[in-house]
PDB file of C-alpha atoms in Angstrom:
ATOM      1  CA  MET A   1       0.075  -0.069   0.160  1.00 66.00           C
ATOM      2  CA  ALA A   2       1.673   3.341  -0.824  1.00 73.00           C
ATOM      3  CA  THR A   3       2.118   6.076   1.305  1.00 83.00           C
ATOM      4  CA  ILE A   4       0.165   9.372   0.281  1.00 88.00           C
ATOM      5  CA  ILE A   5       1.985  12.638   0.573  1.00 87.00           C
ATOM      6  CA  ASP A   6      -0.535  15.169  -0.251  1.00 91.00           C
ATOM      7  CA  ALA A   7       1.446  18.291  -1.335  1.00 88.00           C
ATOM      8  CA  ARG A   8      -1.307  20.284  -2.960  1.00 88.00           C
ATOM      9  CA  GLY A   9      -1.193  24.001  -2.540  1.00 85.00           C
ATOM     10  CA  TYR A  10       2.404  23.778  -1.270  1.00 83.00           C
ATOM     11  CA  ASN A  11       4.876  26.007  -3.420  1.00 77.00           C
ATOM     12  CA  CYS A  12       8.546  24.961  -3.921  1.00 73.00           C
ATOM     13  CA  PRO A  13      10.232  23.628  -2.409  1.00 76.00           C
ATOM     14  CA  GLN A  14       7.917  21.908   0.009  1.00 82.00           C
ATOM     15  CA  PRO A  15       6.752  19.002  -2.230  1.00 86.00           C
ATOM     16  CA  VAL A  16      10.164  17.871  -2.948  1.00 85.00           C
ATOM     17  CA  ILE A  17      11.035  18.373   0.752  1.00 83.00           C
ATOM     18  CA  MET A  18       8.026  16.244   1.602  1.00 86.00           C
ATOM     19  CA  THR A  19       9.027  13.500  -0.632  1.00 86.00           C
ATOM     20  CA  LYS A  20      12.510  13.462   0.333  1.00 85.00           C
ATOM     21  CA  LYS A  21      11.567  12.774   4.147  1.00 85.00           C
ATOM     22  CA  ALA A  22       9.277  10.238   2.899  1.00 85.00           C
ATOM     23  CA  ILE A  23      12.200   8.405   1.193  1.00 84.00           C
ATOM     24  CA  ASP A  24      14.796   9.127   4.344  1.00 84.00           C
ATOM     25  CA  GLU A  25      12.469   7.446   6.328  1.00 84.00           C
ATOM     26  CA  GLY A  26      12.071   4.430   4.589  1.00 79.00           C
ATOM     27  CA  MET A  27       8.827   4.608   3.077  1.00 78.00           C
ATOM     28  CA  GLN A  28       8.696   1.260   0.683  1.00 70.00           C
ATOM     29  CA  ASN A  29       6.109   3.033  -2.080  1.00 82.00           C
ATOM     30  CA  LEU A  30       4.865   6.401  -2.089  1.00 86.00           C
ATOM     31  CA  THR A  31       2.712   8.671  -3.865  1.00 88.00           C
ATOM     32  CA  THR A  32       3.017  12.425  -3.968  1.00 88.00           C
ATOM     33  CA  VAL A  33       0.034  14.438  -5.211  1.00 91.00           C
ATOM     34  CA  VAL A  34       0.680  17.875  -6.431  1.00 88.00           C
ATOM     35  CA  ASN A  35      -1.518  20.399  -8.315  1.00 87.00           C
ATOM     36  CA  GLN A  36       1.112  22.661 -10.124  1.00 83.00           C
ATOM     37  CA  LYS A  37       3.119  21.359 -13.353  1.00 81.00           C
ATOM     38  CA  SER A  38       6.687  22.824 -11.588  1.00 79.00           C
ATOM     39  CA  SER A  39       5.970  20.532  -8.513  1.00 84.00           C
ATOM     40  CA  LEU A  40       5.481  17.727 -10.808  1.00 86.00           C
ATOM     41  CA  GLU A  41       8.503  18.172 -12.525  1.00 83.00           C
ATOM     42  CA  ASN A  42      10.733  18.904  -9.813  1.00 82.00           C
ATOM     43  CA  VAL A  43       9.431  15.934  -7.725  1.00 86.00           C
ATOM     44  CA  LYS A  44       9.568  13.578 -10.647  1.00 85.00           C
ATOM     45  CA  ARG A  45      13.170  14.795 -11.400  1.00 82.00           C
ATOM     46  CA  PHE A  46      14.330  14.475  -7.773  1.00 84.00           C
ATOM     47  CA  ALA A  47      12.810  10.949  -7.342  1.00 84.00           C
ATOM     48  CA  LYS A  48      14.634   9.990 -10.358  1.00 83.00           C
ATOM     49  CA  GLY A  49      17.595  11.264  -9.360  1.00 79.00           C
ATOM     50  CA  GLN A  50      17.657   9.199  -6.087  1.00 80.00           C
ATOM     51  CA  GLY A  51      17.239   6.375  -8.482  1.00 83.00           C
ATOM     52  CA  PHE A  52      13.612   5.322  -8.239  1.00 85.00           C
ATOM     53  CA  GLU A  53      11.171   4.351 -11.033  1.00 86.00           C
ATOM     54  CA  VAL A  54       8.525   7.041 -11.420  1.00 88.00           C
ATOM     55  CA  GLU A  55       5.019   7.077 -12.874  1.00 88.00           C
ATOM     56  CA  VAL A  56       2.485   9.910 -13.037  1.00 89.00           C
ATOM     57  CA  GLU A  57      -1.071   9.655 -13.355  1.00 88.00           C
ATOM     58  CA  GLU A  58      -3.251  12.889 -13.819  1.00 88.00           C
ATOM     59  CA  LYS A  59      -6.538  12.986 -12.102  1.00 87.00           C
ATOM     60  CA  ASN A  60      -8.776  16.200 -12.770  1.00 86.00           C
ATOM     61  CA  SER A  61      -6.277  19.164 -12.211  1.00 87.00           C
ATOM     62  CA  ASP A  62      -4.059  16.831  -9.763  1.00 89.00           C
ATOM     63  CA  TYR A  63      -1.135  14.966 -10.644  1.00 89.00           C
ATOM     64  CA  HIS A  64      -0.427  11.745  -8.806  1.00 90.00           C
ATOM     65  CA  ILE A  65       3.350  10.890  -8.809  1.00 88.00           C
ATOM     66  CA  HIS A  66       3.732   7.275  -7.988  1.00 89.00           C
ATOM     67  CA  ILE A  67       7.250   6.509  -6.797  1.00 87.00           C
ATOM     68  CA  PHE A  68       8.025   2.506  -6.509  1.00 84.00           C
ATOM     69  CA  LYS A  69      10.825   2.308  -3.762  1.00 69.00           C
ATOM     70  CA  GLY A  70      10.849  -1.398  -4.316  1.00 55.00           C
ATOM     71  CA  GLN A  71      12.564  -0.945  -7.547  1.00 47.00           C
ATOM     72  CA  ARG A  72      15.299   1.207  -6.765  1.00 44.00           C
ATOM     73  CA  LYS A  73      17.951   1.277  -9.201  1.00 47.00           C
ATOM     74  CA  PRO A  74      21.571   1.271  -8.270  1.00 45.00           C
ATOM     75  CA  ALA A  75      22.916   4.491  -7.268  1.00 42.00           C
ATOM     76  CA  THR A  76      25.360   4.669 -10.017  1.00 39.00           C
ATOM     77  CA  GLU A  77      22.770   4.298 -12.795  1.00 41.00           C
ATOM     78  CA  MET A  78      21.493   7.515 -14.515  1.00 38.00           C
ATOM     79  CA  PRO A  79      17.698   8.828 -13.962  1.00 42.00           C
ATOM     80  CA  ALA A  80      15.455   8.088 -17.042  1.00 42.00           C
ATOM     81  CA  ASP A  81      15.143  10.614 -19.705  1.00 41.00           C
ATOM     82  CA  ASN A  82      18.332  12.424 -18.921  1.00 41.00           C
ATOM     83  CA  GLU A  83      16.908  13.722 -15.895  1.00 45.00           C
ATOM     84  CA  CYS A  84      19.746  13.693 -13.761  1.00 42.00           C
ATOM     85  CA  VAL A  85      20.141  16.209 -10.583  1.00 46.00           C
ATOM     86  CA  CYS A  86      22.912  18.157 -11.431  1.00 47.00           C
ATOM     87  CA  LYS A  87      24.895  19.408  -8.444  1.00 49.00           C
ATOM     88  CA  ALA A  88      28.222  21.314  -8.074  1.00 47.00           C
ATOM     89  CA  ASP A  89      31.307  18.959  -8.205  1.00 48.00           C
ATOM     90  CA  GLY A  90      33.673  21.063  -6.425  1.00 48.00           C
ATOM     91  CA  ASN A  91      35.741  21.266  -9.573  1.00 66.00           C
ATOM     92  CA  GLY A  92      36.011  25.237  -8.836  1.00 77.00           C
ATOM     93  CA  LYS A  93      33.796  26.623 -11.336  1.00 86.00           C
ATOM     94  CA  LEU A  94      31.374  29.317 -10.758  1.00 90.00           C
ATOM     95  CA  ALA A  95      27.668  29.126 -10.018  1.00 92.00           C
ATOM     96  CA  ILE A  96      26.122  32.367 -10.954  1.00 93.00           C
ATOM     97  CA  LEU A  97      22.358  33.432  -9.369  1.00 95.00           C
ATOM     98  CA  ILE A  98      20.614  35.905 -11.878  1.00 94.00           C
ATOM     99  CA  THR A  99      17.893  37.825  -9.994  1.00 94.00           C
ATOM    100  CA  ASP A 100      16.497  40.277 -12.635  1.00 94.00           C
ATOM    101  CA  LYS A 101      16.067  40.610 -16.198  1.00 93.00           C
ATOM    102  CA  LEU A 102      18.234  43.849 -16.140  1.00 92.00           C
ATOM    103  CA  MET A 103      21.831  44.351 -14.986  1.00 90.00           C
ATOM    104  CA  GLY A 104      22.417  47.126 -12.130  1.00 88.00           C
ATOM    105  CA  LYS A 105      20.162  49.686 -10.566  1.00 87.00           C
ATOM    106  CA  GLY A 106      19.279  52.791 -12.703  1.00 87.00           C
ATOM    107  CA  ASP A 107      18.052  53.030 -16.032  1.00 91.00           C
ATOM    108  CA  SER A 108      16.431  50.071 -17.395  1.00 90.00           C
ATOM    109  CA  GLU A 109      17.612  50.447 -21.038  1.00 91.00           C
ATOM    110  CA  LEU A 110      21.204  50.543 -20.365  1.00 93.00           C
ATOM    111  CA  GLY A 111      20.254  47.555 -17.607  1.00 91.00           C
ATOM    112  CA  GLU A 112      19.297  45.670 -20.952  1.00 91.00           C
ATOM    113  CA  VAL A 113      22.344  46.093 -23.045  1.00 91.00           C
ATOM    114  CA  LEU A 114      24.464  45.399 -19.719  1.00 92.00           C
ATOM    115  CA  ILE A 115      22.917  42.095 -19.166  1.00 92.00           C
ATOM    116  CA  LYS A 116      23.149  41.027 -22.918  1.00 91.00           C
ATOM    117  CA  ALA A 117      26.789  42.111 -22.905  1.00 90.00           C
ATOM    118  CA  PHE A 118      27.198  40.075 -19.305  1.00 90.00           C
ATOM    119  CA  LEU A 119      25.913  36.996 -21.216  1.00 92.00           C
ATOM    120  CA  TYR A 120      27.961  36.886 -24.366  1.00 89.00           C
ATOM    121  CA  SER A 121      30.967  37.582 -22.532  1.00 89.00           C
ATOM    122  CA  LEU A 122      30.268  34.433 -20.395  1.00 90.00           C
ATOM    123  CA  VAL A 123      30.320  32.632 -24.043  1.00 89.00           C
ATOM    124  CA  GLU A 124      33.939  33.159 -24.289  1.00 86.00           C
ATOM    125  CA  ILE A 125      34.672  32.062 -20.513  1.00 87.00           C
ATOM    126  CA  SER A 126      31.904  28.917 -20.290  1.00 88.00           C
ATOM    127  CA  ASP A 127      34.779  26.731 -18.787  1.00 89.00           C
ATOM    128  CA  ARG A 128      34.665  28.376 -15.556  1.00 90.00           C
ATOM    129  CA  ILE A 129      31.069  28.557 -14.887  1.00 92.00           C
ATOM    130  CA  SER A 130      28.965  25.219 -13.934  1.00 92.00           C
ATOM    131  CA  HIS A 131      25.261  26.999 -13.350  1.00 94.00           C
ATOM    132  CA  LEU A 132      23.160  30.067 -14.704  1.00 94.00           C
ATOM    133  CA  ILE A 133      20.256  30.029 -12.171  1.00 95.00           C
ATOM    134  CA  PHE A 134      17.589  32.394 -12.979  1.00 95.00           C
ATOM    135  CA  VAL A 135      15.197  33.591 -10.229  1.00 94.00           C
ATOM    136  CA  ASN A 136      12.239  36.404  -9.902  1.00 94.00           C
ATOM    137  CA  SER A 137      12.135  38.695 -13.147  1.00 93.00           C
ATOM    138  CA  GLY A 138      15.642  36.791 -14.175  1.00 94.00           C
ATOM    139  CA  VAL A 139      13.724  33.995 -15.341  1.00 94.00           C
ATOM    140  CA  PHE A 140      12.564  36.450 -18.247  1.00 94.00           C
ATOM    141  CA  LEU A 141      15.811  36.165 -19.997  1.00 95.00           C
ATOM    142  CA  ALA A 142      15.376  32.230 -20.550  1.00 93.00           C
ATOM    143  CA  LEU A 143      12.101  32.797 -22.560  1.00 94.00           C
ATOM    144  CA  ARG A 144      11.412  32.381 -26.343  1.00 90.00           C
ATOM    145  CA  ASP A 145      11.500  36.301 -27.134  1.00 89.00           C
ATOM    146  CA  SER A 146      14.242  36.969 -24.830  1.00 92.00           C
ATOM    147  CA  GLN A 147      17.078  39.297 -26.491  1.00 90.00           C
ATOM    148  CA  VAL A 148      19.584  36.717 -24.920  1.00 92.00           C
ATOM    149  CA  ILE A 149      18.176  33.651 -25.847  1.00 92.00           C
ATOM    150  CA  GLU A 150      21.068  32.999 -28.581  1.00 91.00           C
ATOM    151  CA  HIS A 151      23.847  33.352 -25.713  1.00 93.00           C
ATOM    152  CA  LEU A 152      21.891  30.994 -23.239  1.00 93.00           C
ATOM    153  CA  GLU A 153      21.795  28.565 -25.865  1.00 93.00           C
ATOM    154  CA  THR A 154      25.466  28.592 -26.884  1.00 92.00           C
ATOM    155  CA  LEU A 155      26.161  28.631 -22.896  1.00 93.00           C
ATOM    156  CA  GLN A 156      24.228  25.493 -22.637  1.00 93.00           C
ATOM    157  CA  LYS A 157      25.900  23.668 -25.655  1.00 93.00           C
ATOM    158  CA  GLN A 158      29.224  24.279 -23.719  1.00 91.00           C
ATOM    159  CA  ASP A 159      27.982  22.412 -20.855  1.00 90.00           C
ATOM    160  CA  VAL A 160      26.660  25.280 -18.926  1.00 92.00           C
ATOM    161  CA  ASN A 161      23.953  23.979 -16.822  1.00 93.00           C
ATOM    162  CA  ILE A 162      20.772  26.686 -16.881  1.00 94.00           C
ATOM    163  CA  PHE A 163      17.981  26.164 -14.691  1.00 94.00           C
ATOM    164  CA  SER A 164      14.893  28.457 -13.956  1.00 94.00           C
ATOM    165  CA  CYS A 165      13.197  28.627 -11.001  1.00 91.00           C
ATOM    166  CA  GLY A 166       9.274  27.018 -11.146  1.00 88.00           C
ATOM    167  CA  THR A 167       7.726  29.169  -8.663  1.00 87.00           C
ATOM    168  CA  CYS A 168       8.937  32.113 -10.186  1.00 91.00           C
ATOM    169  CA  LEU A 169       7.613  31.001 -14.109  1.00 90.00           C
ATOM    170  CA  ASP A 170       4.204  29.949 -12.303  1.00 87.00           C
ATOM    171  CA  PHE A 171       4.044  33.451 -10.706  1.00 89.00           C
ATOM    172  CA  TYR A 172       4.715  35.529 -13.958  1.00 92.00           C
ATOM    173  CA  GLY A 173       2.395  32.829 -15.853  1.00 89.00           C
ATOM    174  CA  LEU A 174       5.521  31.716 -18.018  1.00 90.00           C
ATOM    175  CA  SER A 175       5.673  28.146 -17.539  1.00 83.00           C
ATOM    176  CA  GLU A 176       5.000  27.337 -21.247  1.00 86.00           C
ATOM    177  CA  GLN A 177       7.570  30.175 -22.699  1.00 90.00           C
ATOM    178  CA  LEU A 178      10.899  28.376 -21.083  1.00 92.00           C
ATOM    179  CA  ALA A 179      13.095  28.075 -24.288  1.00 92.00           C
ATOM    180  CA  VAL A 180      16.270  26.879 -22.753  1.00 92.00           C
ATOM    181  CA  GLY A 181      17.522  24.907 -19.833  1.00 91.00           C
ATOM    182  CA  ARG A 182      14.976  23.674 -17.244  1.00 89.00           C
ATOM    183  CA  VAL A 183      12.925  24.239 -14.470  1.00 89.00           C
ATOM    184  CA  THR A 184      14.141  23.926 -10.926  1.00 88.00           C
ATOM    185  CA  ASN A 185      12.944  24.327  -7.331  1.00 86.00           C
ATOM    186  CA  MET A 186      14.092  26.067  -4.421  1.00 87.00           C
ATOM    187  CA  TYR A 187      15.743  23.308  -2.760  1.00 84.00           C
ATOM    188  CA  GLU A 188      17.914  22.262  -5.637  1.00 87.00           C
ATOM    189  CA  ILE A 189      19.373  26.034  -6.105  1.00 89.00           C
ATOM    190  CA  ALA A 190      20.139  25.968  -2.362  1.00 88.00           C
ATOM    191  CA  ASP A 191      21.935  22.636  -2.793  1.00 86.00           C
ATOM    192  CA  ILE A 192      23.917  23.704  -5.803  1.00 89.00           C
ATOM    193  CA  LEU A 193      24.762  27.350  -4.206  1.00 90.00           C
ATOM    194  CA  THR A 194      25.832  26.019  -0.804  1.00 89.00           C
ATOM    195  CA  SER A 195      28.192  23.309  -2.579  1.00 87.00           C
ATOM    196  CA  SER A 196      29.724  25.394  -5.276  1.00 87.00           C
ATOM    197  CA  SER A 197      33.170  26.411  -4.231  1.00 85.00           C
ATOM    198  CA  LYS A 198      32.219  29.898  -6.005  1.00 89.00           C
ATOM    199  CA  THR A 199      29.075  31.805  -6.619  1.00 91.00           C
ATOM    200  CA  MET A 200      27.990  35.203  -7.847  1.00 90.00           C
ATOM    201  CA  THR A 201      24.897  37.108  -7.578  1.00 92.00           C
ATOM    202  CA  LEU A 202      23.391  39.766 -10.244  1.00 91.00           C
TER     203      LEU A 202
END
């Protein structure tokens, strides 16, 4: 009999933390119920990153995420669908947290010019960067119509992990417009930033 975790109505990162707690407590099989698409993706990714099988059942406006502990894979096996949980690896690279779609305080037009120039410059030094993490209005930079989308696509091809906060995308109603990278949650953001040897916040 699966343990039911009702995470409906909880914002990031609560559904992931509630699921993690159940797994840490050794529950055999569990089902996490959420009603936000970003929570669905985050819980799925977390469970697969821990080596579990995951099945999703949609009921009305809810998502039932069935996590099968009895079918746990070896820890060295990659999660399905290339949905690995990416963490800092202690190699001295930089994790950058971008909290705004503009760079600096002052004139907004200048701020647009500066952020575009900054991200273009990162393309030339991408070997020093592990993660670009977008939160709050910073998520606008990773959308289809962003002025910097080409730079971000290039950085991703150069093995820079590009993450956007799911709660932020939901808040602005932009979840369907994400064009580069993937959705993340605050638990994973905190994990990356606290385990990286170097961080920067804009």
